[in-house]
CSV table of C-alpha atoms in Angstrom, one decimal:
chain,number,residue,atom,x,y,z
A,20,MET,CA,147.1,97.5,96.5
A,21,GLU,CA,145.6,96.2,93.3
A,22,THR,CA,144.4,98.0,90.8
A,23,ARG,CA,141.4,98.0,88.5
A,24,HIS,CA,141.4,98.0,85.0
A,25,ALA,CA,138.9,99.9,83.0
A,26,ASP,CA,137.0,96.8,81.1
A,27,ASP,CA,136.6,94.2,84.7
A,28,ALA,CA,134.3,97.6,86.1
A,29,PRO,CA,131.4,96.4,83.6
A,30,THR,CA,131.3,92.8,84.3
A,31,PRO,CA,129.5,92.8,88.1
A,32,SER,CA,126.9,96.1,86.6
A,33,ILE,CA,126.2,93.9,83.4
A,34,LYS,CA,125.2,90.8,85.9
A,35,LYS,CA,123.4,92.1,88.0
A,36,MET,CA,122.0,94.0,85.5
A,37,GLY,CA,120.8,90.3,84.3
A,38,SER,CA,119.9,89.2,87.0
A,39,ALA,CA,117.3,91.8,87.8
A,40,LEU,CA,115.8,91.1,84.2
A,41,ALA,CA,115.4,87.2,84.8
A,42,GLY,CA,113.9,87.8,88.3
A,43,LEU,CA,111.1,90.7,86.7
A,44,VAL,CA,110.5,87.8,84.0
A,45,GLN,CA,110.3,85.6,86.3
A,46,GLY,CA,107.9,87.7,87.8
A,47,HIS,CA,106.0,88.3,85.5
A,48,LEU,CA,105.6,84.9,84.0
A,49,GLU,CA,104.6,83.8,87.8
A,50,LEU,CA,101.6,86.0,87.5
A,51,ILE,CA,100.4,85.6,84.2
A,52,GLY,CA,100.3,81.8,85.3
A,53,ILE,CA,98.4,82.8,88.8
A,54,GLU,CA,96.0,85.0,86.3
A,55,ILE,CA,95.9,82.4,83.9
A,56,GLN,CA,94.2,79.7,86.4
A,57,GLU,CA,92.2,82.2,87.9
A,58,GLU,CA,90.5,83.0,84.7
A,59,ARG,CA,90.3,79.5,84.3
A,60,ALA,CA,88.8,78.9,86.8
A,61,ARG,CA,86.6,81.7,86.9
A,62,VAL,CA,85.2,80.6,83.0
A,63,PHE,CA,84.0,77.1,84.0
A,64,LYS,CA,82.4,78.6,87.0
A,65,LEU,CA,80.3,81.1,84.7
A,66,PHE,CA,79.7,77.1,82.2
A,67,LEU,CA,78.8,75.6,84.8
A,68,LEU,CA,76.0,78.4,86.3
A,69,ALA,CA,75.0,79.3,82.9
A,70,SER,CA,74.4,75.5,81.8
A,71,ILE,CA,72.0,75.2,84.5
A,72,SER,CA,70.5,78.6,84.7
A,73,LEU,CA,69.7,77.7,80.8
A,74,ILE,CA,68.3,74.1,81.8
A,75,LEU,CA,65.9,75.3,84.2
A,76,GLY,CA,64.9,77.9,82.4
A,77,LEU,CA,64.0,76.0,79.1
A,78,LEU,CA,62.4,73.4,81.4
A,79,ILE,CA,60.3,76.1,83.3
A,80,LEU,CA,59.8,78.3,79.2
A,81,VAL,CA,57.7,75.0,78.3
A,82,GLY,CA,55.7,74.4,81.1
A,83,LEU,CA,55.0,77.5,80.9
A,84,SER,CA,53.7,77.5,76.8
A,85,ALA,CA,52.4,74.3,77.0
A,86,ALA,CA,50.1,75.7,80.3
A,87,THR,CA,49.0,78.8,78.3
A,88,VAL,CA,48.6,76.7,75.1
A,89,ILE,CA,46.8,74.5,77.0
A,90,ALA,CA,44.7,77.7,78.6
A,91,PHE,CA,43.6,78.3,75.0
A,92,TRP,CA,43.2,76.0,72.9
A,93,ASP,CA,39.0,75.4,72.6
A,94,SER,CA,39.4,79.3,71.7
A,95,ASN,CA,42.9,80.3,69.4
A,96,PRO,CA,45.7,77.5,70.1
A,97,ILE,CA,47.1,79.6,66.9
A,98,ALA,CA,47.0,82.8,68.3
A,99,ALA,CA,48.8,81.9,71.5
A,100,ILE,CA,51.6,80.3,70.1
A,101,LEU,CA,51.5,83.1,67.8
A,102,VAL,CA,52.0,85.3,70.8
A,103,LEU,CA,54.6,82.7,72.8
A,104,CYS,CA,56.5,83.3,69.5
A,105,ALA,CA,56.9,86.3,69.3
A,106,ILE,CA,57.1,87.4,73.0
A,107,TYR,CA,60.4,85.2,73.0
A,108,ALA,CA,61.4,86.5,69.7
A,109,VAL,CA,61.7,89.4,71.4
A,110,LEU,CA,63.3,88.0,74.4
A,111,LEU,CA,66.0,86.4,72.1
A,112,ALA,CA,67.0,90.0,70.1
A,113,VAL,CA,67.3,91.5,74.0
A,114,CYS,CA,69.4,89.3,75.8
A,115,ILE,CA,71.8,89.2,72.3
A,116,SER,CA,72.2,92.8,72.7
A,117,ARG,CA,73.1,92.3,76.5
A,118,ALA,CA,75.5,89.6,75.6
A,119,ILE,CA,77.5,92.0,73.0
A,120,GLY,CA,77.3,94.8,75.2
A,121,ILE,CA,79.0,92.8,77.6
A,122,ALA,CA,81.6,91.5,75.6
A,123,LYS,CA,82.7,94.4,74.2
A,124,GLU,CA,82.9,96.8,78.3
A,125,SER,CA,84.9,93.7,79.5
A,126,ILE,CA,88.5,94.4,81.0
A,127,SER,CA,90.9,92.0,79.3
A,128,PRO,CA,91.9,89.9,81.7
A,129,PHE,CA,95.2,90.0,82.4
A,130,GLN,CA,95.4,93.6,83.2
A,131,ALA,CA,97.7,93.3,86.7
A,132,THR,CA,100.6,92.0,83.8
A,133,VAL,CA,100.4,95.0,81.2
A,134,GLU,CA,100.1,97.3,84.5
A,135,GLU,CA,103.2,95.9,86.1
A,136,LEU,CA,104.8,95.7,82.6
A,137,ALA,CA,104.1,99.9,82.5
A,138,ARG,CA,105.5,100.0,85.8
A,139,ASN,CA,108.3,98.4,85.5
A,140,ARG,CA,109.0,100.1,81.5
A,141,GLU,CA,109.0,103.5,83.6
A,142,ARG,CA,110.7,102.6,85.9
A,143,LEU,CA,114.0,101.3,83.7
A,144,LEU,CA,113.9,103.7,81.2
A,145,PRO,CA,115.3,107.6,82.1
Protein backbone atom coordinates (compact mmCIF):
# COMPACT_ATOMS: atom_id res chain seq x y z
CA MET A 1 0.00 0.00 0.00
CA GLU A 2 1.10 3.47 -0.80
CA THR A 3 0.97 6.14 1.82
CA ARG A 4 0.13 9.69 1.00
CA HIS A 5 2.02 12.55 2.43
CA ALA A 6 0.18 15.25 4.30
CA ASP A 7 1.29 17.95 1.85
CA ASP A 8 -0.20 16.08 -1.17
CA ALA A 9 -3.80 16.17 0.13
CA PRO A 10 -4.60 19.88 -0.43
CA THR A 11 -3.51 19.86 -4.08
CA PRO A 12 -6.65 18.25 -5.58
CA SER A 13 -8.79 20.41 -3.33
CA ILE A 14 -7.11 23.60 -4.53
CA LYS A 15 -7.44 22.47 -8.15
CA LYS A 16 -11.13 21.77 -7.69
CA MET A 17 -11.66 25.10 -6.00
CA GLY A 18 -9.79 26.91 -8.77
CA SER A 19 -11.82 25.09 -11.39
CA ALA A 20 -15.07 25.94 -9.61
CA LEU A 21 -14.00 29.58 -9.31
CA ALA A 22 -13.14 29.71 -13.01
CA GLY A 23 -16.54 28.20 -13.81
CA LEU A 24 -18.28 30.81 -11.67
CA VAL A 25 -16.37 33.65 -13.32
CA GLN A 26 -17.12 32.27 -16.78
CA GLY A 27 -20.82 31.94 -15.95
CA HIS A 28 -20.97 35.49 -14.65
CA LEU A 29 -19.15 36.88 -17.68
CA GLU A 30 -21.55 35.08 -20.01
CA LEU A 31 -24.52 36.43 -18.05
CA ILE A 32 -23.13 39.97 -18.19
CA GLY A 33 -22.58 39.62 -21.95
CA ILE A 34 -26.14 38.44 -22.51
CA GLU A 35 -27.55 41.25 -20.37
CA ILE A 36 -25.48 43.85 -22.24
CA GLN A 37 -26.77 42.56 -25.59
CA GLU A 38 -30.38 42.58 -24.37
CA GLU A 39 -30.03 46.06 -22.91
CA ARG A 40 -28.42 47.39 -26.09
CA ALA A 41 -31.23 45.99 -28.26
CA ARG A 42 -33.89 47.36 -25.91
CA VAL A 43 -32.30 50.82 -25.81
CA PHE A 44 -31.99 50.92 -29.61
CA LYS A 45 -35.66 49.99 -30.09
CA LEU A 46 -36.69 52.53 -27.48
CA PHE A 47 -34.59 55.25 -29.12
CA LEU A 48 -35.98 54.45 -32.57
CA LEU A 49 -39.60 54.48 -31.42
CA ALA A 50 -39.08 57.63 -29.39
CA SER A 51 -37.47 59.40 -32.36
CA ILE A 52 -40.27 58.48 -34.75
CA SER A 53 -42.88 59.46 -32.16
CA LEU A 54 -41.16 62.78 -31.59
CA ILE A 55 -41.07 63.60 -35.31
CA LEU A 56 -44.70 62.65 -35.84
CA GLY A 57 -45.79 64.47 -32.71
CA LEU A 58 -43.99 67.63 -33.80
CA LEU A 59 -45.63 67.49 -37.22
CA ILE A 60 -49.05 67.19 -35.62
CA LEU A 61 -48.25 69.99 -33.18
CA VAL A 62 -47.10 72.34 -35.94
CA GLY A 63 -50.22 71.60 -37.97
CA LEU A 64 -52.59 72.16 -35.07
CA SER A 65 -50.76 75.32 -34.02
CA ALA A 66 -50.93 76.74 -37.53
CA ALA A 67 -54.63 75.88 -37.76
CA THR A 68 -55.31 77.59 -34.42
CA VAL A 69 -53.42 80.75 -35.32
CA ILE A 70 -55.14 80.90 -38.74
CA ALA A 71 -58.54 80.43 -37.08
CA PHE A 72 -57.92 83.39 -34.73
CA TRP A 73 -56.00 85.53 -37.25
CA ASP A 74 -58.83 88.01 -37.77
CA SER A 75 -59.73 88.51 -34.09
CA ASN A 76 -56.53 88.24 -32.03
CA PRO A 77 -53.56 86.29 -33.43
CA ILE A 78 -51.07 87.37 -30.74
CA ALA A 79 -53.32 86.04 -27.96
CA ALA A 80 -53.67 82.70 -29.80
CA ILE A 81 -49.90 82.39 -30.14
CA LEU A 82 -49.33 83.27 -26.46
CA VAL A 83 -51.96 80.77 -25.29
CA LEU A 84 -50.35 78.04 -27.41
CA CYS A 85 -46.93 78.87 -25.97
CA ALA A 86 -48.30 78.70 -22.42
CA ILE A 87 -49.89 75.32 -23.11
CA TYR A 88 -46.64 74.04 -24.59
CA ALA A 89 -44.67 75.27 -21.57
CA VAL A 90 -46.99 73.48 -19.13
CA LEU A 91 -46.81 70.25 -21.16
CA LEU A 92 -43.01 70.54 -21.32
CA ALA A 93 -42.80 70.87 -17.53
CA VAL A 94 -45.07 67.84 -17.05
CA CYS A 95 -43.00 65.75 -19.48
CA ILE A 96 -39.71 66.72 -17.86
CA SER A 97 -40.99 65.87 -14.37
CA ARG A 98 -42.30 62.51 -15.60
CA ALA A 99 -38.97 61.72 -17.32
CA ILE A 100 -37.06 62.51 -14.13
CA GLY A 101 -39.43 60.28 -12.14
CA ILE A 102 -39.01 57.39 -14.57
CA ALA A 103 -35.22 57.78 -14.55
CA LYS A 104 -35.12 57.68 -10.75
CA GLU A 105 -37.32 54.58 -10.40
CA SER A 106 -35.60 52.45 -13.06
CA ILE A 107 -33.91 49.25 -11.90
CA SER A 108 -30.31 48.34 -12.49
CA PRO A 109 -29.74 46.88 -15.96
CA PHE A 110 -27.54 44.13 -14.44
CA GLN A 111 -29.93 43.09 -11.68
CA ALA A 112 -29.71 39.36 -12.54
CA THR A 113 -25.92 39.42 -12.33
CA VAL A 114 -25.97 41.19 -8.97
CA GLU A 115 -28.50 38.69 -7.60
CA GLU A 116 -26.43 35.74 -8.87
CA LEU A 117 -23.28 37.16 -7.26
CA ALA A 118 -25.15 37.56 -3.97
CA ARG A 119 -26.37 33.93 -4.12
CA ASN A 120 -22.84 32.71 -4.82
CA ARG A 121 -21.45 34.72 -1.93
CA GLU A 122 -24.05 33.18 0.41
CA ARG A 123 -23.14 29.68 -0.81
CA LEU A 124 -19.40 30.16 -0.49
CA LEU A 125 -19.23 31.99 2.83
CA PRO A 126 -20.03 30.05 6.00
